[in-house]
């Protein structure tokens, strides 16, 4: 793959991962802001119960980023491989080569069958050996 196409696919990957990072970070920040009032509590139990929704939202934000990063890698890598294979692997040429080989083999088989057919006709035309005369 040439440098231009590599740069295009890398740029797509960067753009998509940046988008998911911004969205994930925004969700995580919202979760942090949701958990901020929990800092004013005195007991650990009250802190955990007050911060739990914010922590859950922050975890969702991190999960969104991680999923987006994996999805972007899959999509860009798959597209890059498909594009590279489309150039190097010409399916029509491969089909044509296979058909050509099969035609040659079938032609050889037909010639062999005709040869065997001629030999069988020759054998039938020859006088058959009579076993009854051989015993006398």
XYZ file of C-alpha atoms in Angstrom:
136
model
C 0.000 0.000 0.000
C 1.366 3.401 -0.892
C 1.999 6.203 1.592
C -0.982 8.295 0.486
C -3.500 5.535 1.140
C -1.831 4.669 4.419
C -2.112 8.300 5.494
C -5.799 8.384 4.514
C -6.605 5.290 6.572
C -4.512 6.545 9.500
C -6.322 9.881 9.303
C -9.704 8.168 9.373
C -8.620 6.115 12.373
C -7.342 9.229 14.161
C -10.543 11.173 13.459
C -12.852 8.417 14.659
C -10.834 7.680 17.794
C -10.631 11.397 18.582
C -14.401 11.700 18.212
C -14.999 8.753 20.543
C -12.402 10.121 22.986
C -14.183 13.477 23.148
C -17.583 11.822 23.617
C -16.232 9.371 26.199
C -14.383 12.109 28.066
C -17.540 14.245 28.064
C -19.564 11.403 29.550
C -16.831 10.716 32.123
C -16.718 14.434 33.041
C -20.494 14.426 33.463
C -20.104 11.458 35.770
C -17.444 13.286 37.776
C -19.690 16.324 38.101
C -22.557 14.068 39.167
C -20.331 12.543 41.869
C -18.939 15.902 43.075
C -21.600 16.507 45.767
C -20.511 13.245 47.384
C -17.271 14.937 48.464
C -19.173 16.927 51.112
C -20.302 13.814 52.995
C -18.600 12.688 56.213
C -19.184 8.944 56.295
C -17.802 6.410 53.853
C -21.188 4.768 53.329
C -22.829 8.052 52.428
C -19.925 8.923 50.106
C -20.188 5.615 48.251
C -23.955 5.826 47.884
C -23.796 9.450 46.719
C -20.872 8.893 44.317
C -22.082 5.591 42.811
C -24.245 7.108 40.030
C -21.441 9.469 39.010
C -18.880 6.671 39.018
C -21.211 4.501 36.921
C -21.616 7.301 34.364
C -17.829 7.829 34.289
C -17.304 4.097 33.670
C -19.803 4.277 30.795
C -17.785 7.164 29.336
C -14.586 5.100 29.494
C -16.400 2.134 27.931
C -17.663 4.345 25.090
C -14.099 5.466 24.376
C -12.705 1.911 24.471
C -15.480 0.562 22.244
C -15.032 3.427 19.779
C -11.305 2.850 19.613
C -11.747 -0.876 18.917
C -14.472 -0.219 16.341
C -12.340 2.380 14.551
C -9.399 -0.019 14.398
C -11.580 -2.791 12.991
C -13.225 -0.582 10.369
C -10.075 1.153 9.140
C -7.927 -1.977 9.156
C -10.580 -3.964 7.309
C -11.021 -1.240 4.711
C -7.259 -0.973 4.200
C -6.880 -4.733 3.713
C -9.813 -4.950 1.311
C -8.413 -2.099 -0.742
C -4.937 -3.630 -0.863
C -6.269 -7.067 -1.800
C -8.494 -5.653 -4.518
C -5.391 -4.360 -6.296
C -3.215 -7.439 -5.957
C -5.760 -10.220 -6.333
C -7.677 -10.099 -9.613
C -10.506 -12.616 -9.283
C -11.388 -12.549 -12.981
C -7.834 -13.484 -13.927
C -7.813 -16.332 -11.410
C -11.139 -17.631 -12.740
C -9.822 -17.450 -16.295
C -6.669 -19.365 -15.344
C -8.681 -22.085 -13.618
C -11.055 -22.476 -16.556
C -8.102 -22.674 -18.954
C -6.452 -25.449 -16.932
C -9.730 -27.353 -16.691
C -10.279 -27.057 -20.454
C -6.797 -28.470 -21.097
C -7.374 -31.364 -18.723
C -10.774 -32.151 -20.220
C -9.281 -32.084 -23.700
C -6.557 -34.515 -22.595
C -9.173 -36.803 -21.046
C -11.244 -36.738 -24.225
C -8.180 -37.667 -26.303
C -7.361 -40.524 -23.915
C -10.942 -41.802 -24.038
C -10.948 -41.750 -27.832
C -7.683 -43.674 -27.863
C -9.052 -46.290 -25.472
C -12.223 -46.527 -27.578
C -10.161 -47.225 -30.715
C -8.161 -49.912 -28.918
C -11.358 -51.574 -27.690
C -12.779 -51.602 -31.228
C -9.592 -53.242 -32.493
C -9.858 -55.930 -29.847
C -13.482 -56.624 -30.730
C -12.656 -56.897 -34.426
C -9.890 -59.450 -33.831
C -10.924 -63.066 -33.903
C -11.851 -64.172 -30.456
C -10.097 -67.230 -29.107
C -12.413 -70.226 -29.090
C -11.858 -72.298 -25.985
C -13.790 -75.298 -27.313
C -11.258 -75.818 -30.118
C -8.285 -75.555 -27.761
C -9.360 -78.622 -25.740
C -9.216 -81.040 -28.743
